[in-house]
Amino acid sequence: MTTPTVTKGKAAVAQTKAAESAVAPATESVAKPINRREFLYYIWGASIALLLAQSGGAIIWFLFPRFREGEFGGVFRVDPATLPAVGAAPVSNPTGKYWLSHTEQGVVALSMVCTHLGCLFKWVDANNRFECPCHGSKFKTDGTYIEGPAPRSLDRFVMNVITPSGTVSTDSAGNPIKVDGATQLEINTGRKIKGKGHA
Amino acid sequence: MSVLPFPSFLDDIKEKGVRKAVLELVDETVERITAGMNIQDIREALRGDPPSRRPNPRLTPHADAFWMHMRPSYYHQAVTGIYPTFRLGFLSTFTFVIEIITGLFLMIFYTPSPTVAYENMINIMTNVPLGQFIRDMHRLGAEAMVVVVALHTIRTFATGSYKKPRQFTWFTGMVLLVLTLFLSFSGYLLPWDQLAFWAVTIGTSMAEAAPPEIIGTSVNLLLRGAPDIGAGGLLRFYLLHVFLLPMLTVIFLGVHYYKVVLHGHSLPPRLEEVGQDTAKRVPMDKRVYFIPDVATTEVLWFGLTLLVMTVMCIWFFHAPLETHANPNVTPLHTTAPWYFFWLQGLLKLGDKILYGLVVPTVLLILFFIYPYLDVAKSRRYAHRRFQLSLMLVFITFMLLLSYMGTAKWGVQTAGDQEIVQAIAPMEGVGMVRGMVWDEWVNGTYCTSNLEEDHELPLVQWGATLPNPILLPDTTQKVICQKVPEGKMMELMEEYKHLKEKWGKDLPNVVAILTVTDAQTDLKRIDLKVMWNTPELDANGKPIRNADGSFKLKMVESQFNAKGEQELDANGQPKVFMVPQVQSSGKQVFVSRLSEYQNVGH
Amino acid sequence: MSIQNKIVLGIASFVGIMLLGGWLAINEPARMEVFTRQWDGRSIERGAELYLNNCTSCHAVDSLGLAGYAPALKNPMLFRDSNPGKVANDRFKDLQRQRNDLQALVDAYNSDLQQRPTVEARRNAAAEGSEERKAAQAELDDIDARIRAYDPATEQKLADLDVKIMEAQAEVEKYKAEGWEVTRDVRLKELNWAGGLRDYLRSTLISGRPTSGGLWGGNIMPAWGQAAGGPLRNDEIENLVDYLMNYASEAVKLTPNDVRQQFKIAGEGAAAVDKITLGRSVDVMTLDLSGGDPAAGKTKYEGVYGCVACHGAPGGAAWEVAPLPGTYTRVVDVRLKVAQFAGYTPEQYLAESIIYPARYVVAGSAVQMPANFGDLMDLQDLKDVIAYLATHK
């Protein structure tokens, strides 16, 4: 590798100059135009910054947990034959942490976690509703808030209902979906729609 | 008058106007962050101009900043090129940093327990984005680090840089070499596959062999946490690998590098007077400043090396994962990691204590204290012919031992097993698994004749084959089929070649390949080797007749050579003396999903 | 190399790394999928090896089982959701039940037609305004009402049903010929297994079948999982499960005749009686409840239907249920006085209590009696049990 000849020559000159300007403070600087070397350094700096940004993105992608099918956080496939009848008691899936309620409006997948402070509420058959044992929040079969300290109705998981004529997905409000003629349901426990707050 | 009841930035704005005040604030912040260089200083450095003020602002970061403090503020021009250091010290540290970063990433997805470690490895490679890449980088970095550190040691020896006053630098460097090897070895176990498990079993067994017995047994128990490697061993190796050894490496690296900077990089020998160490006193005209020149070079090396490693990991280098660790089955041709081949070669020479422990330990001690033994003043190559020759002899010796340490050298099992192992190894791919799925044609094929249908020459008349039966059922006549053209023919030709290579001591040896369907998308491949048992002499070698043919072992059988039974005069089955027929082999299952030919490992 | 060249080379390296990184990232999702499949393949291979070396002596190399040793694993009864033979047979029995109901209506109608003249004559013979005349008249009115209510299409419906019954029977015979046991459900349903098939296979592999030696002539399936003292690690068990699950596509195409040995279930050996059960919607008022055998009823009461478990053996009462002693008297004197049971005979009351326990619950008790006896009992069973109860006066 050859030595940086530019600096060498200038260093000698600079030393003399430095000795001369040792007294005068160097606060008054003349803004020098960018030369090629400086410009190249800036380009290099930009490429390094871009690489760091790309690495940052890659690291985030790397770090985020992924859930396989059948794991909580992933997708659960449900055979429509195992769904409860309209108006019957909801069925639960402890691994997926959801309740499947079948009302007149259709099937909805409710998160098992109470919207108050995170306890798992129970289904009380005698009263035909969900009741949370921790602080007494109560919800209807479709998750609508009845009473209690919970701030909103029960949260819903996004669901895909697959029929021979196409797939219907849960809308942004989380409304139930009718399942006539469905061949499969997919419950995505990684995507939750918050229940509506009550007044 | 202050704007606020106390002096503040707003006063500056009032005095100088917003624009100037902000510019000055930014300039001052930059100078504080860089510990001494303001914007103009930085620009001057980037432009290649000399510094315009005194003291040289490019030196203050080295004096006042934490991270720059240990880096030298200037290098002697003679050591800024590739020669004499080849930047190996820099590369050693670089690979270590890469290992720390990639290791931290892998730690997020790994638990050191035998029940889940292997599963975690599969998860990293199949379900974590860029997981395989990070793992490959970690493996490549580890192997690169061993190479680079070894080369750095050789270079330092060759240039005599270990001599006074740098003896202790060499000493800490040897410690770092040993730590590097241990880091690599301790990490080797973590995937918990057959490769890892058995390599580490061998390694720790060598520690166990250390005399006196109490030391050896204790060291073994401390390392393994139990008499054999299990959950305790894995956890201990993990803690060694991620905590203790890295910590020691950082400590010793600190001491090592501090001494390097204290004494300065040693100059090329020809530039010095004999016995003189001028590295620290660098004349002004020979100074190359760290900021910006050496720093530029370092960042460049960083980028180039990272680029090379990335290219390698994307296309050429992939960390292997064999089958799950099985304490009950040692695979054929188990090997140590390549940087320990020399040790495995040593072990093949003889007594495990002498060659496995005493020799390496003595050598290591010699290395550690060498600078205190070799006190000759001159570093010049011409004056050190003996030492350099010694070095070359040692390197050759190591290479030779490494070759001897490879799996195939000197460890041969029976010929029939070698044939099968070569084409369908217990671990790894081999030609059978590597077959293209669509090219499989069900049938029975024999190396006795690849071109046409024929009868298998050997039959085990009247034998009882062990269950499950290794196909084909050779207790009766077997029809071998013509081998289809294409990959099947390639496979059978290799099989035949292996039969000829390894079956030299097996009379009339035939190798058979049977392909059947086990399930949907699952083929069952039976590899069977048959031969006549030879008569063996006292050393276990086959006896040959005068004409060079094998003397075959004859046994009693109710079947003659054609497989026919006859009754003698009393109505009892006749007893014939026929050559004994033996067979061995194994089944291999290949799934269409596995696509070994694409994976390669 | 000049500084400028170094900088340019530096830029090139970093840009190169970025490009490579981008390329890597773009290909990564596809690569992960491929790798997942490949490792699934390896798991199946390893499972096949383990199966060959450990399982073939009982389950056979082709996984079709060995008679007397172990059931087939490449088995439609394991992989199918339902037993087509049983489905056909259930349908057949259902049709027969419907036919019986219709036949009863026809018989009742004919009986009424036959009886009418007799009753009419009796009425005419009785004196005007007498009790007898009124009773006969009431009876005649009832008969007329029933005759009017009779649907003339019933006989045609009966004929149509007969056709369907013949088709259903043919289907059942077809399945029987293929080897389907028409009274058994598929394995998971037969065992009332709550989980999935993978869980079933895994659980069986780990624990073996330590208590089923009696069914298999002493051949016990050993525990294979290390958790239960066996030799295989969890990952090896998982490999075996993957291998067995890979039989799915082939197994569903098989019929039971294709396997050498089917699953067994505890309690086998007692002949499975294929009977026409009453069902859960039968009208007890139409049943002929006479002619039951009290001795057989006692056996059924104390045995297969387990009535004694709650209602106690003679001499003792258990829980808050109708005690056995004095049953018949209690029915006649107390229960039949309740308005709901006007017109009931004691036998009809008992029949309704058994089939529809929830229709009348004595004040203060909760409904605890199982409601599925209609699915378990046929008419003879009901008659016998009622006859037995009737002996407890």
Coordinates of N, CA, C and O in Angstrom, one line a residue, chain B residues 189-321:
Chain B
L189 N -20.8 -28.2 21.1 CA -21.7 -29.1 21.7 C -23.1 -28.7 21.6 O -24.1 -29.5 21.6
L190 N -23.3 -27.4 21.5 CA -24.7 -26.8 21.7 C -25.8 -27.3 20.8 O -26.9 -27.4 21.2
P191 N -25.5 -27.6 19.5 CA -26.6 -28.0 18.7 C -27.2 -29.4 19.1 O -28.3 -29.7 18.7
W192 N -26.4 -30.1 19.9 CA -26.9 -31.4 20.5 C -27.3 -32.4 19.4 O -28.3 -33.1 19.5
D193 N -26.5 -32.4 18.3 CA -26.7 -33.5 17.3 C -25.6 -34.5 17.5 O -24.7 -34.3 18.4
Q194 N -25.6 -35.5 16.7 CA -24.6 -36.6 16.8 C -23.2 -36.1 16.7 O -22.3 -36.4 17.4
L195 N -23.0 -35.2 15.7 CA -21.6 -34.6 15.5 C -21.1 -33.9 16.8 O -20.0 -34.2 17.3
A196 N -22.0 -33.1 17.4 CA -21.6 -32.3 18.6 C -21.4 -33.3 19.7 O -20.3 -33.2 20.4
F197 N -22.3 -34.2 19.9 CA -22.3 -35.0 21.1 C -21.0 -35.8 21.2 O -20.3 -35.9 22.2
W198 N -20.7 -36.5 20.0 CA -19.6 -37.4 20.1 C -18.3 -36.7 20.1 O -17.3 -37.2 20.7
A199 N -18.2 -35.6 19.3 CA -16.9 -34.9 19.3 C -16.6 -34.4 20.7 O -15.4 -34.5 21.2
V200 N -17.6 -34.0 21.4 CA -17.3 -33.5 22.8 C -17.1 -34.6 23.8 O -16.3 -34.5 24.7
T201 N -17.7 -35.7 23.5 CA -17.5 -36.9 24.4 C -16.0 -37.3 24.3 O -15.3 -37.5 25.3
I202 N -15.5 -37.3 23.0 CA -14.1 -37.7 22.9 C -13.2 -36.6 23.6 O -12.3 -37.0 24.3
G203 N -13.5 -35.4 23.4 CA -12.7 -34.3 23.9 C -12.6 -34.4 25.4 O -11.5 -34.3 26.1
T204 N -13.8 -34.6 26.1 CA -13.8 -34.6 27.5 C -13.2 -35.9 28.0 O -12.7 -35.9 29.1
S205 N -13.3 -36.9 27.2 CA -12.7 -38.2 27.7 C -11.2 -38.1 27.7 O -10.5 -38.7 28.5
M206 N -10.7 -37.2 26.8 CA -9.2 -37.0 26.9 C -8.9 -36.2 28.2 O -7.9 -36.5 28.8
A207 N -9.7 -35.3 28.6 CA -9.5 -34.6 29.8 C -9.5 -35.6 31.0 O -8.8 -35.5 32.0
E208 N -10.4 -36.6 30.8 CA -10.6 -37.6 31.9 C -9.3 -38.4 32.0 O -9.0 -38.9 33.1
A209 N -8.6 -38.5 30.9 CA -7.4 -39.4 30.9 C -6.2 -38.7 31.6 O -5.2 -39.4 31.8
A210 N -6.3 -37.5 31.9 CA -5.2 -36.8 32.5 C -4.8 -37.4 33.8 O -5.6 -37.7 34.7
P211 N -3.5 -37.8 33.9 CA -3.0 -38.3 35.2 C -2.7 -37.2 36.2 O -2.4 -36.1 35.7
P212 N -2.8 -37.4 37.5 CA -3.2 -38.6 38.1 C -4.7 -38.8 38.0 O -5.4 -37.8 37.7
E213 N -5.2 -39.9 38.3 CA -6.6 -40.2 38.1 C -7.5 -39.3 38.8 O -8.6 -38.9 38.2
I214 N -7.2 -38.8 39.9 CA -8.1 -38.0 40.7 C -8.3 -36.6 39.9 O -9.4 -36.1 39.8
I215 N -7.3 -36.2 39.3 CA -7.4 -34.9 38.5 C -8.3 -35.2 37.3 O -9.2 -34.4 37.0
G216 N -7.9 -36.2 36.6 CA -8.7 -36.5 35.4 C -10.2 -36.7 35.6 O -11.0 -36.1 34.9
T217 N -10.5 -37.5 36.6 CA -11.9 -37.8 36.9 C -12.6 -36.5 37.3 O -13.7 -36.2 36.9
S218 N -11.9 -35.7 38.1 CA -12.5 -34.5 38.6 C -12.8 -33.5 37.5 O -13.9 -32.9 37.4
V219 N -11.8 -33.3 36.7 CA -12.0 -32.4 35.5 C -13.2 -32.8 34.7 O -14.0 -32.1 34.2
N220 N -13.2 -34.2 34.4 CA -14.3 -34.7 33.6 C -15.6 -34.4 34.2 O -16.6 -34.0 33.6
L221 N -15.7 -34.7 35.5 CA -17.0 -34.4 36.2 C -17.4 -33.0 36.2 O -18.5 -32.6 36.1
L222 N -16.4 -32.1 36.4 CA -16.7 -30.7 36.4 C -17.2 -30.2 35.1 O -18.1 -29.4 35.0
L223 N -16.6 -30.7 34.0 CA -17.0 -30.3 32.7 C -18.3 -30.9 32.3 O -19.2 -30.2 31.8
R224 N -18.5 -32.1 32.6 CA -19.7 -32.8 32.1 C -20.9 -32.7 33.1 O -22.0 -33.0 32.7
G225 N -20.6 -32.4 34.4 CA -21.7 -32.4 35.4 C -22.2 -33.8 35.7 O -23.2 -34.0 36.4
A226 N -21.6 -34.9 35.1 CA -22.0 -36.2 35.3 C -21.0 -37.1 34.6 O -20.2 -36.6 33.9
P227 N -21.0 -38.4 34.9 CA -20.0 -39.2 34.3 C -20.1 -39.2 32.7 O -19.0 -39.3 32.1
D228 N -21.3 -39.1 32.2 CA -21.4 -38.9 30.7 C -22.1 -37.6 30.4 O -22.6 -37.0 31.3
I229 N -22.0 -37.2 29.2 CA -22.6 -35.9 28.8 C -24.1 -36.0 28.8 O -24.7 -36.8 28.1
G230 N -24.7 -35.1 29.5 CA -26.2 -35.1 29.5 C -26.6 -33.7 29.8 O -26.0 -32.7 29.4
A231 N -27.7 -33.5 30.5 CA -28.3 -32.2 30.7 C -27.3 -31.3 31.5 O -27.1 -30.1 31.1
G232 N -26.6 -31.9 32.4 CA -25.6 -31.1 33.2 C -24.5 -30.6 32.3 O -24.1 -29.5 32.4
G233 N -24.0 -31.5 31.5 CA -22.9 -31.1 30.6 C -23.2 -30.0 29.6 O -22.5 -29.1 29.4
L234 N -24.4 -30.2 29.1 CA -24.8 -29.2 28.1 C -24.9 -27.8 28.8 O -24.5 -26.8 28.2
L235 N -25.5 -27.8 29.9 CA -25.7 -26.5 30.6 C -24.3 -25.9 31.0 O -24.1 -24.7 30.8
R236 N -23.4 -26.7 31.4 CA -22.1 -26.2 31.8 C -21.3 -25.7 30.6 O -20.7 -24.7 30.6
F237 N -21.4 -26.5 29.5 CA -20.7 -26.0 28.3 C -21.3 -24.7 27.8 O -20.6 -23.8 27.3
Y238 N -22.6 -24.6 28.0 CA -23.3 -23.4 27.5 C -22.8 -22.2 28.3 O -22.5 -21.2 27.8
L239 N -22.7 -22.4 29.6 CA -22.3 -21.3 30.5 C -20.8 -20.9 30.2 O -20.5 -19.8 30.2
L240 N -20.0 -22.0 30.0 CA -18.7 -21.7 29.6 C -18.6 -20.9 28.3 O -17.9 -19.9 28.2
H241 N -19.5 -21.3 27.4 CA -19.4 -20.7 26.0 C -19.9 -19.3 26.0 O -19.4 -18.5 25.3
V242 N -21.0 -19.0 26.7 CA -21.6 -17.6 26.6 C -21.1 -16.7 27.7 O -21.3 -15.5 27.6
F243 N -20.5 -17.2 28.8 CA -20.2 -16.3 29.8 C -18.7 -16.4 30.2 O -18.0 -15.4 30.0
L244 N -18.3 -17.5 30.8 CA -16.9 -17.5 31.4 C -15.8 -17.3 30.3 O -15.0 -16.4 30.5
L245 N -15.9 -18.1 29.2 CA -14.8 -17.9 28.3 C -14.8 -16.6 27.6 O -13.8 -16.0 27.4
P246 N -16.0 -16.0 27.1 CA -16.0 -14.7 26.6 C -15.4 -13.7 27.5 O -14.7 -12.8 27.1
M247 N -15.8 -13.8 28.8 CA -15.3 -12.8 29.8 C -13.8 -12.9 29.9 O -13.1 -11.8 29.9
L248 N -13.3 -14.1 30.0 CA -11.8 -14.2 30.0 C -11.2 -13.7 28.8 O -10.1 -13.0 28.8
T249 N -11.8 -14.0 27.6 CA -11.2 -13.5 26.4 C -11.2 -11.9 26.4 O -10.2 -11.3 26.0
V250 N -12.3 -11.3 26.8 CA -12.3 -9.8 26.9 C -11.2 -9.3 27.8 O -10.4 -8.4 27.5
I251 N -11.0 -10.0 28.9 CA -10.0 -9.5 29.9 C -8.6 -9.6 29.3 O -7.8 -8.7 29.3
F252 N -8.4 -10.8 28.7 CA -7.0 -11.0 28.2 C -6.8 -10.2 26.9 O -5.7 -9.8 26.6
L253 N -7.8 -10.0 26.2 CA -7.7 -9.2 25.0 C -7.4 -7.8 25.4 O -6.5 -7.1 24.7
G254 N -8.0 -7.3 26.5 CA -7.6 -6.0 27.0 C -6.2 -5.8 27.3 O -5.5 -4.9 26.9
V255 N -5.7 -6.8 28.1 CA -4.3 -6.8 28.5 C -3.4 -6.9 27.3 O -2.4 -6.1 27.1
H256 N -3.7 -7.8 26.4 CA -2.9 -8.0 25.2 C -2.8 -6.8 24.3 O -1.7 -6.3 24.0
Y257 N -3.9 -6.2 24.1 CA -3.9 -5.0 23.2 C -3.3 -3.8 23.8 O -2.6 -3.0 23.2
Y258 N -3.5 -3.7 25.1 CA -2.8 -2.6 25.8 C -1.3 -2.7 25.7 O -0.7 -1.7 25.4
K259 N -0.8 -3.9 25.8 CA 0.6 -4.1 25.7 C 1.1 -3.8 24.2 O 2.2 -3.3 24.0
V260 N 0.2 -4.2 23.3 CA 0.5 -3.9 21.9 C 0.7 -2.4 21.7 O 1.7 -2.0 21.1
V261 N -0.2 -1.7 22.2 CA -0.2 -0.2 22.0 C 1.0 0.4 22.8 O 1.6 1.3 22.3
L262 N 1.2 -0.2 24.0 CA 2.2 0.4 24.8 C 3.6 0.3 24.2 O 4.3 1.3 24.1
H263 N 3.8 -0.9 23.6 CA 5.1 -1.0 23.0 C 5.1 -0.6 21.5 O 6.2 -0.4 20.9
G264 N 3.9 -0.4 21.0 CA 3.8 -0.1 19.6 C 3.9 -1.4 18.7 O 4.5 -2.4 19.1
H265 N 3.3 -1.3 17.5 CA 3.4 -2.5 16.6 C 4.9 -2.6 16.2 O 5.5 -1.6 15.8
S266 N 5.4 -3.9 16.3 CA 6.8 -4.1 15.9 C 7.0 -3.8 14.5 O 6.1 -4.2 13.6
L267 N 8.1 -3.2 14.1 CA 8.4 -2.8 12.7 C 8.9 -4.1 12.0 O 9.3 -5.0 12.5
P268 N 8.8 -4.0 10.6 CA 9.4 -5.1 9.9 C 10.9 -5.2 10.3 O 11.6 -4.1 10.4
P269 N 11.4 -6.4 10.4 CA 12.7 -6.6 11.0 C 13.8 -5.8 10.3 O 14.8 -5.3 11.0
R270 N 13.7 -5.7 9.0 CA 14.9 -5.1 8.3 C 15.0 -3.6 8.5 O 16.0 -3.0 8.3
L271 N 14.0 -3.0 9.1 CA 14.0 -1.6 9.3 C 14.7 -1.2 10.6 O 14.9 0.0 10.9
E272 N 14.9 -2.2 11.4 CA 15.5 -1.9 12.7 C 17.0 -2.3 12.8 O 17.4 -3.3 12.2
E273 N 17.7 -1.7 13.7 CA 19.0 -2.2 14.0 C 18.8 -3.4 14.9 O 17.8 -3.5 15.6
V274 N 19.7 -4.3 14.8 CA 19.6 -5.5 15.7 C 19.5 -5.1 17.1 O 20.4 -4.3 17.6
G275 N 18.6 -5.6 17.8 CA 18.5 -5.4 19.3 C 17.8 -4.1 19.6 O 17.6 -3.8 20.8
Q276 N 17.4 -3.3 18.6 CA 16.8 -2.0 18.8 C 15.3 -2.2 18.7 O 14.8 -2.8 17.8
D277 N 14.5 -1.5 19.6 CA 13.1 -1.5 19.4 C 12.6 -0.1 19.3 O 12.5 0.7 20.3
T278 N 12.4 0.3 18.0 CA 12.1 1.7 17.8 C 10.7 1.9 17.6 O 10.2 3.0 17.2
A279 N 9.9 0.9 17.8 CA 8.5 1.0 17.4 C 7.8 2.2 18.1 O 6.9 2.8 17.6
K280 N 8.2 2.5 19.4 CA 7.5 3.5 20.1 C 7.9 4.9 19.6 O 7.1 5.9 19.8
R281 N 9.1 5.0 19.2 CA 9.6 6.4 18.8 C 9.5 6.6 17.3 O 10.3 6.2 16.6
V282 N 8.3 7.1 16.9 CA 8.0 7.2 15.5 C 8.4 8.7 15.1 O 7.8 9.6 15.6
P283 N 9.3 8.8 14.1 CA 9.6 10.1 13.6 C 8.4 10.8 13.0 O 7.5 10.1 12.5
M284 N 8.3 12.1 13.1 CA 7.2 12.8 12.6 C 6.8 12.5 11.2 O 5.7 12.4 10.8
D285 N 7.9 12.3 10.4 CA 7.6 12.2 9.0 C 7.1 10.8 8.6 O 6.8 10.5 7.5
K286 N 7.2 9.9 9.7 CA 6.7 8.5 9.4 C 5.4 8.2 10.1 O 4.9 7.1 10.1
R287 N 4.8 9.3 10.6 CA 3.5 9.0 11.3 C 2.4 9.0 10.4 O 2.2 9.9 9.6
V288 N 1.6 8.0 10.5 CA 0.3 7.9 9.8 C -0.8 8.0 10.9 O -0.9 7.1 11.8
Y289 N -1.6 9.1 10.9 CA -2.5 9.3 12.0 C -3.7 8.3 11.9 O -4.2 8.0 10.8
F290 N -4.2 8.0 13.1 CA -5.4 7.1 13.1 C -6.6 7.8 12.5 O -7.2 7.2 11.6
I291 N -6.8 9.0 13.0 CA -7.9 9.8 12.3 C -7.2 10.6 11.3 O -6.4 11.5 11.6
P292 N -7.5 10.5 10.0 CA -8.5 9.6 9.4 C -8.0 8.4 8.7 O -8.8 7.5 8.4
D293 N -6.7 8.3 8.6 CA -6.1 7.3 7.6 C -6.3 5.9 8.1 O -6.8 5.0 7.4
V294 N -5.8 5.6 9.3 CA -5.9 4.2 9.7 C -7.3 3.8 10.0 O -7.7 2.7 9.7
A295 N -8.1 4.8 10.4 CA -9.5 4.5 10.7 C -10.2 4.1 9.4 O -11.0 3.2 9.3
T296 N -9.9 4.8 8.3 CA -10.4 4.5 7.0 C -10.1 3.1 6.6 O -10.9 2.3 6.1
T297 N -8.8 2.8 6.7 CA -8.4 1.4 6.4 C -9.1 0.4 7.2 O -9.5 -0.7 6.7
E298 N -9.3 0.6 8.5 CA -10.0 -0.3 9.3 C -11.4 -0.5 8.9 O -11.9 -1.7 8.8
V299 N -12.1 0.6 8.6 CA -13.5 0.4 8.2 C -13.6 -0.3 6.9 O -14.5 -1.1 6.6
L300 N -12.6 -0.1 6.0 CA -12.6 -0.8 4.7 C -12.4 -2.3 5.0 O -13.2 -3.1 4.4
W301 N -11.5 -2.6 5.8 CA -11.3 -4.1 6.1 C -12.5 -4.7 6.7 O -12.9 -5.8 6.4
F302 N -13.2 -3.9 7.6 CA -14.4 -4.4 8.2 C -15.4 -4.7 7.1 O -16.0 -5.8 7.0
G303 N -15.6 -3.7 6.1 CA -16.6 -4.0 5.1 C -16.2 -5.1 4.2 O -17.1 -6.0 3.8
L304 N -15.0 -5.2 3.8 CA -14.5 -6.3 2.9 C -14.7 -7.6 3.5 O -15.3 -8.6 2.9
T305 N -14.3 -7.7 4.8 CA -14.4 -9.0 5.4 C -15.9 -9.4 5.6 O -16.2 -10.6 5.4
L306 N -16.7 -8.5 6.0 CA -18.1 -8.8 6.2 C -18.7 -9.2 4.9 O -19.5 -10.1 4.8
L307 N -18.3 -8.5 3.8 CA -18.8 -8.9 2.5 C -18.4 -10.3 2.1 O -19.3 -11.1 1.7
V308 N -17.2 -10.6 2.3 CA -16.7 -12.0 2.0 C -17.5 -13.0 2.8 O -18.0 -14.0 2.3
M309 N -17.7 -12.8 4.1 CA -18.4 -13.7 5.0 C -19.8 -13.8 4.5 O -20.4 -14.9 4.5
T310 N -20.4 -12.7 4.1 CA -21.8 -12.8 3.7 C -22.0 -13.6 2.4 O -22.9 -14.5 2.3
V311 N -21.1 -13.4 1.5 CA -21.1 -14.2 0.2 C -21.0 -15.6 0.6 O -21.7 -16.5 0.1
M312 N -20.0 -15.9 1.4 CA -19.8 -17.3 1.8 C -21.0 -18.0 2.4 O -21.4 -19.1 2.1
C313 N -21.6 -17.3 3.3 CA -22.8 -17.8 4.0 C -24.0 -18.0 3.2 O -24.8 -18.9 3.4
I314 N -24.1 -17.1 2.2 CA -25.3 -17.2 1.4 C -25.2 -18.4 0.4 O -26.2 -19.2 0.2
W315 N -24.0 -18.6 -0.1 CA -23.9 -19.7 -1.2 C -23.1 -20.9 -0.8 O -23.4 -22.0 -1.2
F316 N -22.0 -20.7 -0.1 CA -21.0 -21.7 0.0 C -20.9 -22.4 1.3 O -20.5 -23.6 1.4
F317 N -21.2 -21.7 2.4 CA -20.9 -22.3 3.7 C -22.2 -22.4 4.5 O -22.9 -21.4 4.7
H318 N -22.5 -23.6 4.9 CA -23.7 -23.9 5.7 C -23.4 -24.8 6.9 O -22.7 -25.8 6.7
A319 N -23.7 -24.3 8.1 CA -23.4 -25.1 9.2 C -24.3 -26.4 9.2 O -25.5 -26.4 8.9
P320 N -23.7 -27.6 9.4 CA -24.4 -28.8 9.3 C -25.3 -29.1 10.6 O -25.0 -28.5 11.6
L321 N -26.3 -29.9 10.4 CA -27.0 -30.4 11.6 C -27.3 -31.9 11.3 O -28.1 -32.2 10.4

